[in-house]
Amino acid sequence: MELAGELAALIVRINARPRERLSAWLIQDDDGQPLGTFALRSRFDKARRLAGVDFQFRDIRAKAATETGDLAHSQKLLGHRNREMTEHYMRQRIGERVSPLR
């Protein structure tokens, strides 16, 4: 995966945060250990609730595939061997596509 643009800037910001312990984990707890499934899930649920939105974490995969606008790029992004599986993930969009605020 290419680290460029906003993703690269985000990783720089995450790595610049003060930490009690240093480790190789990008997302870690105060002891330098990676966040487990429950910790990630509870934080995701809290953020979703505070944002007032209703979607599942797995929906992000389909959104990423759909937003590329290019089936071949989506196929590479999702790591699919065949086109049919990628088409399964891509969503038929209803409504106008808008850009994010940032």
JSON list of C-alpha atoms in Angstrom, two decimals:
[
{"chain": "A", "resi": 1, "resn": "MET", "atom": "CA", "xyz": [0.00, 0.00, 0.00]},
{"chain": "A", "resi": 2, "resn": "GLU", "atom": "CA", "xyz": [1.32, 3.39, -0.95]},
{"chain": "A", "resi": 3, "resn": "LEU", "atom": "CA", "xyz": [1.64, 5.85, 1.92]},
{"chain": "A", "resi": 4, "resn": "ALA", "atom": "CA", "xyz": [0.89, 9.20, 0.33]},
{"chain": "A", "resi": 5, "resn": "GLY", "atom": "CA", "xyz": [-1.27, 12.26, 0.78]},
{"chain": "A", "resi": 6, "resn": "GLU", "atom": "CA", "xyz": [-3.60, 12.40, 3.76]},
{"chain": "A", "resi": 7, "resn": "LEU", "atom": "CA", "xyz": [-2.76, 8.84, 4.84]},
{"chain": "A", "resi": 8, "resn": "ALA", "atom": "CA", "xyz": [0.93, 9.69, 5.08]},
{"chain": "A", "resi": 9, "resn": "ALA", "atom": "CA", "xyz": [0.12, 12.87, 7.03]},
{"chain": "A", "resi": 10, "resn": "LEU", "atom": "CA", "xyz": [-2.13, 10.90, 9.41]},
{"chain": "A", "resi": 11, "resn": "ILE", "atom": "CA", "xyz": [0.60, 8.35, 10.13]},
{"chain": "A", "resi": 12, "resn": "VAL", "atom": "CA", "xyz": [3.09, 11.15, 10.81]},
{"chain": "A", "resi": 13, "resn": "ARG", "atom": "CA", "xyz": [0.59, 12.70, 13.28]},
{"chain": "A", "resi": 14, "resn": "ILE", "atom": "CA", "xyz": [-0.01, 9.35, 15.01]},
{"chain": "A", "resi": 15, "resn": "ASN", "atom": "CA", "xyz": [3.73, 8.71, 15.36]},
{"chain": "A", "resi": 16, "resn": "ALA", "atom": "CA", "xyz": [4.29, 12.23, 16.74]},
{"chain": "A", "resi": 17, "resn": "ARG", "atom": "CA", "xyz": [1.93, 11.67, 19.69]},
{"chain": "A", "resi": 18, "resn": "PRO", "atom": "CA", "xyz": [3.63, 11.41, 23.06]},
{"chain": "A", "resi": 19, "resn": "ARG", "atom": "CA", "xyz": [3.79, 7.80, 24.27]},
{"chain": "A", "resi": 20, "resn": "GLU", "atom": "CA", "xyz": [4.76, 6.24, 27.55]},
{"chain": "A", "resi": 21, "resn": "ARG", "atom": "CA", "xyz": [6.23, 3.24, 25.74]},
{"chain": "A", "resi": 22, "resn": "LEU", "atom": "CA", "xyz": [7.56, 2.95, 22.21]},
{"chain": "A", "resi": 23, "resn": "SER", "atom": "CA", "xyz": [6.72, -0.02, 20.04]},
{"chain": "A", "resi": 24, "resn": "ALA", "atom": "CA", "xyz": [6.29, -0.96, 16.40]},
{"chain": "A", "resi": 25, "resn": "TRP", "atom": "CA", "xyz": [2.48, -0.82, 16.67]},
{"chain": "A", "resi": 26, "resn": "LEU", "atom": "CA", "xyz": [0.86, 2.17, 14.97]},
{"chain": "A", "resi": 27, "resn": "ILE", "atom": "CA", "xyz": [-2.28, 1.92, 17.11]},
{"chain": "A", "resi": 28, "resn": "GLN", "atom": "CA", "xyz": [-1.34, 0.93, 20.63]},
{"chain": "A", "resi": 29, "resn": "ASP", "atom": "CA", "xyz": [-2.38, 1.23, 24.25]},
{"chain": "A", "resi": 30, "resn": "ASP", "atom": "CA", "xyz": [-0.42, 3.12, 26.93]},
{"chain": "A", "resi": 31, "resn": "ASP", "atom": "CA", "xyz": [1.82, 0.09, 27.50]},
{"chain": "A", "resi": 32, "resn": "GLY", "atom": "CA", "xyz": [2.89, -0.06, 23.85]},
{"chain": "A", "resi": 33, "resn": "GLN", "atom": "CA", "xyz": [0.76, -3.12, 23.10]},
{"chain": "A", "resi": 34, "resn": "PRO", "atom": "CA", "xyz": [-1.47, -3.30, 20.01]},
{"chain": "A", "resi": 35, "resn": "LEU", "atom": "CA", "xyz": [-5.14, -2.61, 20.58]},
{"chain": "A", "resi": 36, "resn": "GLY", "atom": "CA", "xyz": [-7.08, -5.84, 20.54]},
{"chain": "A", "resi": 37, "resn": "THR", "atom": "CA", "xyz": [-10.35, -6.60, 18.82]},
{"chain": "A", "resi": 38, "resn": "PHE", "atom": "CA", "xyz": [-12.50, -5.55, 21.78]},
{"chain": "A", "resi": 39, "resn": "ALA", "atom": "CA", "xyz": [-10.62, -2.26, 22.29]},
{"chain": "A", "resi": 40, "resn": "LEU", "atom": "CA", "xyz": [-10.88, -1.32, 18.61]},
{"chain": "A", "resi": 41, "resn": "ARG", "atom": "CA", "xyz": [-14.55, -2.30, 18.51]},
{"chain": "A", "resi": 42, "resn": "SER", "atom": "CA", "xyz": [-15.50, -0.30, 21.59]},
{"chain": "A", "resi": 43, "resn": "ARG", "atom": "CA", "xyz": [-13.72, 2.81, 20.27]},
{"chain": "A", "resi": 44, "resn": "PHE", "atom": "CA", "xyz": [-15.35, 2.41, 16.87]},
{"chain": "A", "resi": 45, "resn": "ASP", "atom": "CA", "xyz": [-18.80, 2.01, 18.47]},
{"chain": "A", "resi": 46, "resn": "LYS", "atom": "CA", "xyz": [-18.27, 5.12, 20.60]},
{"chain": "A", "resi": 47, "resn": "ALA", "atom": "CA", "xyz": [-17.12, 7.22, 17.61]},
{"chain": "A", "resi": 48, "resn": "ARG", "atom": "CA", "xyz": [-20.07, 6.01, 15.54]},
{"chain": "A", "resi": 49, "resn": "ARG", "atom": "CA", "xyz": [-22.51, 6.85, 18.33]},
{"chain": "A", "resi": 50, "resn": "LEU", "atom": "CA", "xyz": [-21.02, 10.33, 18.86]},
{"chain": "A", "resi": 51, "resn": "ALA", "atom": "CA", "xyz": [-21.11, 11.00, 15.10]},
{"chain": "A", "resi": 52, "resn": "GLY", "atom": "CA", "xyz": [-24.76, 9.97, 14.93]},
{"chain": "A", "resi": 53, "resn": "VAL", "atom": "CA", "xyz": [-24.20, 7.53, 12.05]},
{"chain": "A", "resi": 54, "resn": "ASP", "atom": "CA", "xyz": [-25.25, 3.93, 11.63]},
{"chain": "A", "resi": 55, "resn": "PHE", "atom": "CA", "xyz": [-23.00, 1.61, 9.64]},
{"chain": "A", "resi": 56, "resn": "GLN", "atom": "CA", "xyz": [-20.87, -1.43, 10.32]},
{"chain": "A", "resi": 57, "resn": "PHE", "atom": "CA", "xyz": [-17.09, -1.49, 10.31]},
{"chain": "A", "resi": 58, "resn": "ARG", "atom": "CA", "xyz": [-17.16, -3.93, 7.38]},
{"chain": "A", "resi": 59, "resn": "ASP", "atom": "CA", "xyz": [-19.06, -1.35, 5.29]},
{"chain": "A", "resi": 60, "resn": "ILE", "atom": "CA", "xyz": [-15.81, 0.61, 5.01]},
{"chain": "A", "resi": 61, "resn": "ARG", "atom": "CA", "xyz": [-14.41, -2.08, 2.69]},
{"chain": "A", "resi": 62, "resn": "ALA", "atom": "CA", "xyz": [-17.30, -1.75, 0.24]},
{"chain": "A", "resi": 63, "resn": "LYS", "atom": "CA", "xyz": [-17.13, 2.04, 0.44]},
{"chain": "A", "resi": 64, "resn": "ALA", "atom": "CA", "xyz": [-13.43, 2.03, -0.40]},
{"chain": "A", "resi": 65, "resn": "ALA", "atom": "CA", "xyz": [-14.05, -0.18, -3.43]},
{"chain": "A", "resi": 66, "resn": "THR", "atom": "CA", "xyz": [-16.95, 1.94, -4.61]},
{"chain": "A", "resi": 67, "resn": "GLU", "atom": "CA", "xyz": [-15.20, 5.29, -4.15]},
{"chain": "A", "resi": 68, "resn": "THR", "atom": "CA", "xyz": [-12.30, 4.48, -6.49]},
{"chain": "A", "resi": 69, "resn": "GLY", "atom": "CA", "xyz": [-14.60, 4.65, -9.51]},
{"chain": "A", "resi": 70, "resn": "ASP", "atom": "CA", "xyz": [-12.33, 2.16, -11.28]},
{"chain": "A", "resi": 71, "resn": "LEU", "atom": "CA", "xyz": [-13.05, -1.57, -11.13]},
{"chain": "A", "resi": 72, "resn": "ALA", "atom": "CA", "xyz": [-9.45, -2.59, -11.86]},
{"chain": "A", "resi": 73, "resn": "HIS", "atom": "CA", "xyz": [-8.11, -0.33, -9.09]},
{"chain": "A", "resi": 74, "resn": "SER", "atom": "CA", "xyz": [-10.75, -1.60, -6.66]},
{"chain": "A", "resi": 75, "resn": "GLN", "atom": "CA", "xyz": [-9.81, -5.18, -7.49]},
{"chain": "A", "resi": 76, "resn": "LYS", "atom": "CA", "xyz": [-6.15, -4.48, -6.63]},
{"chain": "A", "resi": 77, "resn": "LEU", "atom": "CA", "xyz": [-7.11, -2.55, -3.50]},
{"chain": "A", "resi": 78, "resn": "LEU", "atom": "CA", "xyz": [-9.25, -5.40, -2.17]},
{"chain": "A", "resi": 79, "resn": "GLY", "atom": "CA", "xyz": [-6.83, -8.11, -3.30]},
{"chain": "A", "resi": 80, "resn": "HIS", "atom": "CA", "xyz": [-9.36, -10.07, -5.33]},
{"chain": "A", "resi": 81, "resn": "ARG", "atom": "CA", "xyz": [-8.29, -12.56, -7.99]},
{"chain": "A", "resi": 82, "resn": "ASN", "atom": "CA", "xyz": [-11.41, -12.20, -10.08]},
{"chain": "A", "resi": 83, "resn": "ARG", "atom": "CA", "xyz": [-13.55, -9.33, -11.21]},
{"chain": "A", "resi": 84, "resn": "GLU", "atom": "CA", "xyz": [-16.83, -10.89, -10.02]},
{"chain": "A", "resi": 85, "resn": "MET", "atom": "CA", "xyz": [-15.82, -10.78, -6.35]},
{"chain": "A", "resi": 86, "resn": "THR", "atom": "CA", "xyz": [-14.90, -7.10, -6.66]},
{"chain": "A", "resi": 87, "resn": "GLU", "atom": "CA", "xyz": [-18.22, -6.36, -8.34]},
{"chain": "A", "resi": 88, "resn": "HIS", "atom": "CA", "xyz": [-19.91, -8.07, -5.38]},
{"chain": "A", "resi": 89, "resn": "TYR", "atom": "CA", "xyz": [-18.29, -5.57, -2.99]},
{"chain": "A", "resi": 90, "resn": "MET", "atom": "CA", "xyz": [-18.92, -2.46, -5.06]},
{"chain": "A", "resi": 91, "resn": "ARG", "atom": "CA", "xyz": [-22.17, -0.72, -4.22]},
{"chain": "A", "resi": 92, "resn": "GLN", "atom": "CA", "xyz": [-24.61, 0.83, -6.62]},
{"chain": "A", "resi": 93, "resn": "ARG", "atom": "CA", "xyz": [-24.67, 4.42, -5.44]},
{"chain": "A", "resi": 94, "resn": "ILE", "atom": "CA", "xyz": [-27.89, 6.36, -5.20]},
{"chain": "A", "resi": 95, "resn": "GLY", "atom": "CA", "xyz": [-27.67, 10.12, -5.09]},
{"chain": "A", "resi": 96, "resn": "GLU", "atom": "CA", "xyz": [-24.95, 12.66, -5.67]},
{"chain": "A", "resi": 97, "resn": "ARG", "atom": "CA", "xyz": [-21.33, 11.98, -4.86]},
{"chain": "A", "resi": 98, "resn": "VAL", "atom": "CA", "xyz": [-19.80, 14.71, -2.70]},
{"chain": "A", "resi": 99, "resn": "SER", "atom": "CA", "xyz": [-16.27, 15.43, -1.50]},
{"chain": "A", "resi": 100, "resn": "PRO", "atom": "CA", "xyz": [-15.31, 15.29, 2.18]},
{"chain": "A", "resi": 101, "resn": "LEU", "atom": "CA", "xyz": [-14.68, 18.46, 4.15]},
{"chain": "A", "resi": 102, "resn": "ARG", "atom": "CA", "xyz": [-10.98, 17.65, 4.57]}
]
